[in-house]
Amino acid sequence: MSAASVGQPFHDEEPVTLTTIADEIMERHPGYRVEIIGGHLLVTPSPDVPHARALTGLMIPFIAAGMHGGETEVLQNVGLWLPTGAEDYAIPDLVVVDADIDDHFVENNAYDPVCFRLVLEVTSANWKDDLKTKVAAYAEAKVPVYVVVDRKHQRLHVLTGPVGSTYENHRPHASGELVTLPDSIGAKVTLDVAEVLRAGQPRTSD
C-alpha cells in the first residue's frame, strides 16, 4: 500500500485533532486506511488484488491450525491502540487476537494491545513504514510476534521479543524456506515462504 499526502480536509468549527482529520479523510475517501503512529498520519489507498490475495492465503494456515473460533480469532483490519501517543493507533493487515477482544475496546475502533498475539503486514509502496515505523510501534505495544510479508525485497520477516522500541529477534526468510511461527501464538503454524510471496505477486497470463 502507498502512503498518500495529507492536506487539511477538516471543518473550521471542529476540534483540530489528528483523530478529527483522520475521520474526515476516511469519510471523503471510502476504502482508504488512516492510521496515527507517533503523532503522524499514515494514509493508505485501497490495496491491490495481489495484496488481498496474499492476505486470504495467509489466513488459511492459521484457520487450519484451529486458531479461529476457539480461544483466538484470525481477523483483518482490526484497530490496535498504541502507547506511542495520545491518539495513536494502527490497523494491521492481519491479526491473531484473544477471543475476548470485544472486552478490550479502547476508543476510535481500536483495541488494547494486550489481546493481540500476532500482527502481520503485507507491504506495498510504503514498505518502509512496515519495516521501520511499525516495528517500533508494535514493539512499544509489546505485540509478541510481528510478521512482515516484504513484497519489494521478496522476504518474509519474523520479529519476536519486543523490548522498548525494537524486537530482540528479527529473522528474514527467503523463498524456499518453511517458517514455523512461535508457539506463543497458541498453535503450530508453518508458512511456506515461496507460496506466501508468490500469492503477493500479480498473476501473468503466461
PDB file of C-alpha atoms in Angstrom:
ATOM      1  CA  MET A   1       0.000   0.000   0.000  1.00  0.00           C
ATOM      2  CA  SER A   2       1.286   3.503  -0.713  1.00  0.00           C
ATOM      3  CA  ALA A   3       1.014   6.426   1.645  1.00  0.00           C
ATOM      4  CA  ALA A   4      -0.781   9.495   0.334  1.00  0.00           C
ATOM      5  CA  SER A   5      -0.103  13.126   1.135  1.00  0.00           C
ATOM      6  CA  VAL A   6      -2.420  14.716   3.666  1.00  0.00           C
ATOM      7  CA  GLY A   7      -3.874  18.190   3.485  1.00  0.00           C
ATOM      8  CA  GLN A   8      -6.242  19.843   5.943  1.00  0.00           C
ATOM      9  CA  PRO A   9      -9.678  18.449   4.983  1.00  0.00           C
ATOM     10  CA  PHE A  10     -11.468  19.352   8.213  1.00  0.00           C
ATOM     11  CA  HIS A  11     -14.103  21.951   9.001  1.00  0.00           C
ATOM     12  CA  ASP A  12     -13.043  25.049  10.913  1.00  0.00           C
ATOM     13  CA  GLU A  13     -15.660  24.561  13.607  1.00  0.00           C
ATOM     14  CA  GLU A  14     -14.353  21.085  14.543  1.00  0.00           C
ATOM     15  CA  PRO A  15     -11.521  20.496  17.045  1.00  0.00           C
ATOM     16  CA  VAL A  16      -8.314  20.266  15.065  1.00  0.00           C
ATOM     17  CA  THR A  17      -7.063  16.907  16.310  1.00  0.00           C
ATOM     18  CA  LEU A  18      -5.413  14.165  14.325  1.00  0.00           C
ATOM     19  CA  THR A  19      -8.411  11.947  15.017  1.00  0.00           C
ATOM     20  CA  THR A  20     -10.735  14.561  13.534  1.00  0.00           C
ATOM     21  CA  ILE A  21      -8.572  14.822  10.423  1.00  0.00           C
ATOM     22  CA  ALA A  22      -8.361  11.034  10.133  1.00  0.00           C
ATOM     23  CA  ASP A  23     -12.151  10.677  10.360  1.00  0.00           C
ATOM     24  CA  GLU A  24     -12.638  13.371   7.726  1.00  0.00           C
ATOM     25  CA  ILE A  25     -10.201  11.702   5.332  1.00  0.00           C
ATOM     26  CA  MET A  26     -11.938   8.336   5.687  1.00  0.00           C
ATOM     27  CA  GLU A  27     -15.332   9.968   5.122  1.00  0.00           C
ATOM     28  CA  ARG A  28     -14.162  11.696   1.946  1.00  0.00           C
ATOM     29  CA  HIS A  29     -12.143   8.740   0.649  1.00  0.00           C
ATOM     30  CA  PRO A  30     -14.016   5.486   1.352  1.00  0.00           C
ATOM     31  CA  GLY A  31     -11.706   2.498   1.333  1.00  0.00           C
ATOM     32  CA  TYR A  32      -8.643   4.431   2.471  1.00  0.00           C
ATOM     33  CA  ARG A  33      -6.897   3.308   5.636  1.00  0.00           C
ATOM     34  CA  VAL A  34      -5.839   6.054   8.014  1.00  0.00           C
ATOM     35  CA  GLU A  35      -3.523   5.357  10.952  1.00  0.00           C
ATOM     36  CA  ILE A  36      -1.893   7.615  13.536  1.00  0.00           C
ATOM     37  CA  ILE A  37       1.576   6.482  14.594  1.00  0.00           C
ATOM     38  CA  GLY A  38       3.998   8.593  16.567  1.00  0.00           C
ATOM     39  CA  GLY A  39       1.742  11.607  16.130  1.00  0.00           C
ATOM     40  CA  HIS A  40       1.810  11.333  12.329  1.00  0.00           C
ATOM     41  CA  LEU A  41      -0.954  10.412   9.903  1.00  0.00           C
ATOM     42  CA  LEU A  42      -0.370   7.456   7.592  1.00  0.00           C
ATOM     43  CA  VAL A  43      -2.910   7.392   4.755  1.00  0.00           C
ATOM     44  CA  THR A  44      -3.076   4.255   2.628  1.00  0.00           C
ATOM     45  CA  PRO A  45      -5.210   3.773  -0.505  1.00  0.00           C
ATOM     46  CA  SER A  46      -7.113   0.544  -1.089  1.00  0.00           C
ATOM     47  CA  PRO A  47      -4.787  -2.437  -1.608  1.00  0.00           C
ATOM     48  CA  ASP A  48      -4.236  -4.113  -4.960  1.00  0.00           C
ATOM     49  CA  VAL A  49      -5.540  -7.594  -5.769  1.00  0.00           C
ATOM     50  CA  PRO A  50      -2.224  -9.431  -5.102  1.00  0.00           C
ATOM     51  CA  HIS A  51      -2.098  -7.803  -1.655  1.00  0.00           C
ATOM     52  CA  ALA A  52      -5.626  -9.012  -0.897  1.00  0.00           C
ATOM     53  CA  ARG A  53      -4.861 -12.442  -2.360  1.00  0.00           C
ATOM     54  CA  ALA A  54      -1.800 -12.803  -0.116  1.00  0.00           C
ATOM     55  CA  LEU A  55      -3.873 -11.990   2.956  1.00  0.00           C
ATOM     56  CA  THR A  56      -6.563 -14.513   2.079  1.00  0.00           C
ATOM     57  CA  GLY A  57      -3.920 -17.166   1.503  1.00  0.00           C
ATOM     58  CA  LEU A  58      -2.244 -16.356   4.810  1.00  0.00           C
ATOM     59  CA  MET A  59      -5.455 -16.852   6.763  1.00  0.00           C
ATOM     60  CA  ILE A  60      -5.690 -20.479   5.623  1.00  0.00           C
ATOM     61  CA  PRO A  61      -2.814 -21.987   7.688  1.00  0.00           C
ATOM     62  CA  PHE A  62      -3.922 -20.095  10.795  1.00  0.00           C
ATOM     63  CA  ILE A  63      -7.508 -21.280  10.448  1.00  0.00           C
ATOM     64  CA  ALA A  64      -6.354 -24.817   9.613  1.00  0.00           C
ATOM     65  CA  ALA A  65      -4.362 -24.825  12.863  1.00  0.00           C
ATOM     66  CA  GLY A  66      -7.583 -24.132  14.776  1.00  0.00           C
ATOM     67  CA  MET A  67      -6.821 -20.521  15.589  1.00  0.00           C
ATOM     68  CA  HIS A  68     -10.200 -19.116  14.588  1.00  0.00           C
ATOM     69  CA  GLY A  69     -13.305 -19.679  16.671  1.00  0.00           C
ATOM     70  CA  GLY A  70     -11.856 -21.060  19.900  1.00  0.00           C
ATOM     71  CA  GLU A  71      -9.538 -19.186  22.250  1.00  0.00           C
ATOM     72  CA  THR A  72      -8.369 -16.977  19.406  1.00  0.00           C
ATOM     73  CA  GLU A  73      -9.622 -15.318  16.242  1.00  0.00           C
ATOM     74  CA  VAL A  74      -7.892 -14.558  12.933  1.00  0.00           C
ATOM     75  CA  LEU A  75      -9.069 -11.180  11.650  1.00  0.00           C
ATOM     76  CA  GLN A  76      -8.215  -8.491   9.109  1.00  0.00           C
ATOM     77  CA  ASN A  77      -8.038  -4.709   9.580  1.00  0.00           C
ATOM     78  CA  VAL A  78      -8.623  -4.521  13.343  1.00  0.00           C
ATOM     79  CA  GLY A  79      -7.555  -1.315  15.077  1.00  0.00           C
ATOM     80  CA  LEU A  80      -4.683  -1.673  17.565  1.00  0.00           C
ATOM     81  CA  TRP A  81      -4.389   1.060  20.206  1.00  0.00           C
ATOM     82  CA  LEU A  82      -0.771   2.218  20.548  1.00  0.00           C
ATOM     83  CA  PRO A  83       1.014   3.616  23.616  1.00  0.00           C
ATOM     84  CA  THR A  84       3.192   5.883  21.439  1.00  0.00           C
ATOM     85  CA  GLY A  85       0.847   8.886  21.523  1.00  0.00           C
ATOM     86  CA  ALA A  86      -2.485  10.077  22.895  1.00  0.00           C
ATOM     87  CA  GLU A  87      -4.269   9.463  19.584  1.00  0.00           C
ATOM     88  CA  ASP A  88      -2.062   6.725  18.152  1.00  0.00           C
ATOM     89  CA  TYR A  89      -3.470   3.568  16.617  1.00  0.00           C
ATOM     90  CA  ALA A  90      -2.572   1.190  13.783  1.00  0.00           C
ATOM     91  CA  ILE A  91      -4.679  -1.081  11.604  1.00  0.00           C
ATOM     92  CA  PRO A  92      -2.633  -4.209  10.819  1.00  0.00           C
ATOM     93  CA  ASP A  93      -3.496  -6.201   7.715  1.00  0.00           C
ATOM     94  CA  LEU A  94      -3.958  -9.427   9.697  1.00  0.00           C
ATOM     95  CA  VAL A  95      -4.038 -10.250  13.403  1.00  0.00           C
ATOM     96  CA  VAL A  96      -4.363 -13.173  15.773  1.00  0.00           C
ATOM     97  CA  VAL A  97      -6.224 -11.986  18.864  1.00  0.00           C
ATOM     98  CA  ASP A  98      -7.720 -13.443  22.009  1.00  0.00           C
ATOM     99  CA  ALA A  99     -11.368 -14.396  21.615  1.00  0.00           C
ATOM    100  CA  ASP A 100     -12.395 -11.866  24.267  1.00  0.00           C
ATOM    101  CA  ILE A 101     -11.147  -8.935  22.186  1.00  0.00           C
ATOM    102  CA  ASP A 102     -14.585  -7.282  22.410  1.00  0.00           C
ATOM    103  CA  ASP A 103     -13.935  -6.733  26.124  1.00  0.00           C
ATOM    104  CA  HIS A 104     -10.766  -4.762  25.325  1.00  0.00           C
ATOM    105  CA  PHE A 105     -12.180  -1.905  23.277  1.00  0.00           C
ATOM    106  CA  VAL A 106     -10.376   1.390  23.951  1.00  0.00           C
ATOM    107  CA  GLU A 107     -11.767   4.018  21.549  1.00  0.00           C
ATOM    108  CA  ASN A 108     -11.805   5.056  17.891  1.00  0.00           C
ATOM    109  CA  ASN A 109     -12.409   1.449  16.796  1.00  0.00           C
ATOM    110  CA  ALA A 110      -9.118   0.362  18.373  1.00  0.00           C
ATOM    111  CA  TYR A 111      -8.439  -2.346  20.949  1.00  0.00           C
ATOM    112  CA  ASP A 112      -5.940  -2.843  23.783  1.00  0.00           C
ATOM    113  CA  PRO A 113      -2.723  -4.462  22.504  1.00  0.00           C
ATOM    114  CA  VAL A 114      -2.816  -6.903  25.438  1.00  0.00           C
ATOM    115  CA  CYS A 115      -5.158  -9.168  23.445  1.00  0.00           C
ATOM    116  CA  PHE A 116      -3.016  -9.255  20.255  1.00  0.00           C
ATOM    117  CA  ARG A 117      -0.864 -12.369  19.883  1.00  0.00           C
ATOM    118  CA  LEU A 118       0.410 -11.606  16.388  1.00  0.00           C
ATOM    119  CA  VAL A 119       0.198  -8.801  13.844  1.00  0.00           C
ATOM    120  CA  LEU A 120       1.048  -9.184  10.170  1.00  0.00           C
ATOM    121  CA  GLU A 121       1.590  -6.653   7.404  1.00  0.00           C
ATOM    122  CA  VAL A 122       1.839  -7.190   3.649  1.00  0.00           C
ATOM    123  CA  THR A 123       3.911  -4.413   2.110  1.00  0.00           C
ATOM    124  CA  SER A 124       3.170  -2.222  -0.866  1.00  0.00           C
ATOM    125  CA  ALA A 125       4.794   1.072  -1.890  1.00  0.00           C
ATOM    126  CA  ASN A 126       5.013   2.126   1.770  1.00  0.00           C
ATOM    127  CA  TRP A 127       7.248  -0.809   2.712  1.00  0.00           C
ATOM    128  CA  LYS A 128       9.480   1.433   4.851  1.00  0.00           C
ATOM    129  CA  ASP A 129       6.560   2.077   7.217  1.00  0.00           C
ATOM    130  CA  ASP A 130       6.080  -1.658   7.744  1.00  0.00           C
ATOM    131  CA  LEU A 131       9.796  -2.347   8.211  1.00  0.00           C
ATOM    132  CA  LYS A 132      10.653   0.686  10.353  1.00  0.00           C
ATOM    133  CA  THR A 133       7.809   2.817  11.696  1.00  0.00           C
ATOM    134  CA  LYS A 134       5.548  -0.091  12.603  1.00  0.00           C
ATOM    135  CA  VAL A 135       8.374  -2.185  14.033  1.00  0.00           C
ATOM    136  CA  ALA A 136       8.877   0.476  16.704  1.00  0.00           C
ATOM    137  CA  ALA A 137       5.149   0.981  17.261  1.00  0.00           C
ATOM    138  CA  TYR A 138       4.309  -2.701  17.648  1.00  0.00           C
ATOM    139  CA  ALA A 139       7.332  -3.275  19.891  1.00  0.00           C
ATOM    140  CA  GLU A 140       6.249  -0.386  22.131  1.00  0.00           C
ATOM    141  CA  ALA A 141       2.794  -2.009  22.275  1.00  0.00           C
ATOM    142  CA  LYS A 142       4.503  -5.279  23.292  1.00  0.00           C
ATOM    143  CA  VAL A 143       2.920  -7.286  20.493  1.00  0.00           C
ATOM    144  CA  PRO A 144       4.809 -10.593  20.889  1.00  0.00           C
ATOM    145  CA  VAL A 145       5.062 -11.579  17.208  1.00  0.00           C
ATOM    146  CA  TYR A 146       5.239  -9.296  14.165  1.00  0.00           C
ATOM    147  CA  VAL A 147       5.340 -10.799  10.670  1.00  0.00           C
ATOM    148  CA  VAL A 148       6.041  -8.784   7.515  1.00  0.00           C
ATOM    149  CA  VAL A 149       5.499 -10.078   4.001  1.00  0.00           C
ATOM    150  CA  ASP A 150       8.033  -7.880   2.201  1.00  0.00           C
ATOM    151  CA  ARG A 151       6.907  -7.930  -1.418  1.00  0.00           C
ATOM    152  CA  LYS A 152       9.566  -5.426  -2.524  1.00  0.00           C
ATOM    153  CA  HIS A 153      12.566  -7.466  -1.373  1.00  0.00           C
ATOM    154  CA  GLN A 154      10.862 -10.892  -1.554  1.00  0.00           C
ATOM    155  CA  ARG A 155      11.402 -11.769   2.075  1.00  0.00           C
ATOM    156  CA  LEU A 156       9.235 -12.828   4.989  1.00  0.00           C
ATOM    157  CA  HIS A 157      10.322 -11.224   8.257  1.00  0.00           C
ATOM    158  CA  VAL A 158       9.510 -12.670  11.675  1.00  0.00           C
ATOM    159  CA  LEU A 159      10.143 -10.412  14.667  1.00  0.00           C
ATOM    160  CA  THR A 160       9.815 -11.596  18.266  1.00  0.00           C
ATOM    161  CA  GLY A 161      10.791 -10.447  21.747  1.00  0.00           C
ATOM    162  CA  PRO A 162       9.625  -6.815  21.935  1.00  0.00           C
ATOM    163  CA  VAL A 163      11.926  -4.649  24.066  1.00  0.00           C
ATOM    164  CA  GLY A 164      11.433  -0.884  24.121  1.00  0.00           C
ATOM    165  CA  SER A 165      11.012   0.304  20.551  1.00  0.00           C
ATOM    166  CA  THR A 166      12.520  -2.750  18.847  1.00  0.00           C
ATOM    167  CA  TYR A 167      12.444  -6.538  18.750  1.00  0.00           C
ATOM    168  CA  GLU A 168      15.269  -8.670  20.123  1.00  0.00           C
ATOM    169  CA  ASN A 169      14.895 -11.227  17.350  1.00  0.00           C
ATOM    170  CA  HIS A 170      14.443 -10.315  13.684  1.00  0.00           C
ATOM    171  CA  ARG A 171      14.842 -13.061  11.109  1.00  0.00           C
ATOM    172  CA  PRO A 172      14.309 -12.533   7.373  1.00  0.00           C
ATOM    173  CA  HIS A 173      13.359 -15.669   5.434  1.00  0.00           C
ATOM    174  CA  ALA A 174      13.782 -16.278   1.706  1.00  0.00           C
ATOM    175  CA  SER A 175      11.760 -18.243  -0.821  1.00  0.00           C
ATOM    176  CA  GLY A 176      12.286 -21.965  -0.317  1.00  0.00           C
ATOM    177  CA  GLU A 177      12.136 -21.838   3.474  1.00  0.00           C
ATOM    178  CA  LEU A 178       9.409 -23.166   5.732  1.00  0.00           C
ATOM    179  CA  VAL A 179       8.876 -20.949   8.772  1.00  0.00           C
ATOM    180  CA  THR A 180       7.201 -22.211  11.938  1.00  0.00           C
ATOM    181  CA  LEU A 181       5.890 -19.320  13.998  1.00  0.00           C
ATOM    182  CA  PRO A 182       6.448 -19.160  17.786  1.00  0.00           C
ATOM    183  CA  ASP A 183       4.258 -21.359  19.976  1.00  0.00           C
ATOM    184  CA  SER A 184       3.212 -18.240  21.884  1.00  0.00           C
ATOM    185  CA  ILE A 185       0.530 -17.520  19.281  1.00  0.00           C
ATOM    186  CA  GLY A 186      -1.359 -20.581  20.527  1.00  0.00           C
ATOM    187  CA  ALA A 187      -0.865 -23.235  17.847  1.00  0.00           C
ATOM    188  CA  LYS A 188       1.719 -24.594  15.430  1.00  0.00           C
ATOM    189  CA  VAL A 189       1.542 -22.562  12.231  1.00  0.00           C
ATOM    190  CA  THR A 190       4.067 -23.135   9.440  1.00  0.00           C
ATOM    191  CA  LEU A 191       4.307 -20.776   6.468  1.00  0.00           C
ATOM    192  CA  ASP A 192       5.750 -21.703   3.085  1.00  0.00           C
ATOM    193  CA  VAL A 193       7.684 -18.552   2.195  1.00  0.00           C
ATOM    194  CA  ALA A 194       7.641 -19.220  -1.552  1.00  0.00           C
ATOM    195  CA  GLU A 195       3.880 -19.716  -1.504  1.00  0.00           C
ATOM    196  CA  VAL A 196       3.285 -16.570   0.552  1.00  0.00           C
ATOM    197  CA  LEU A 197       5.483 -14.422  -1.690  1.00  0.00           C
ATOM    198  CA  ARG A 198       4.028 -15.865  -4.882  1.00  0.00           C
ATOM    199  CA  ALA A 199       0.488 -15.020  -3.739  1.00  0.00           C
ATOM    200  CA  GLY A 200       1.536 -11.402  -3.316  1.00  0.00           C
ATOM    201  CA  GLN A 201       2.700 -11.012  -6.920  1.00  0.00           C
ATOM    202  CA  PRO A 202       0.483 -10.154  -9.931  1.00  0.00           C
ATOM    203  CA  ARG A 203      -0.581 -13.152 -11.947  1.00  0.00           C
ATOM    204  CA  THR A 204       0.521 -13.331 -15.563  1.00  0.00           C
ATOM    205  CA  SER A 205      -1.297 -14.902 -18.479  1.00  0.00           C
ATOM    206  CA  ASP A 206       1.777 -16.923 -19.498  1.00  0.00           C
TER     207      ASP A 206
END
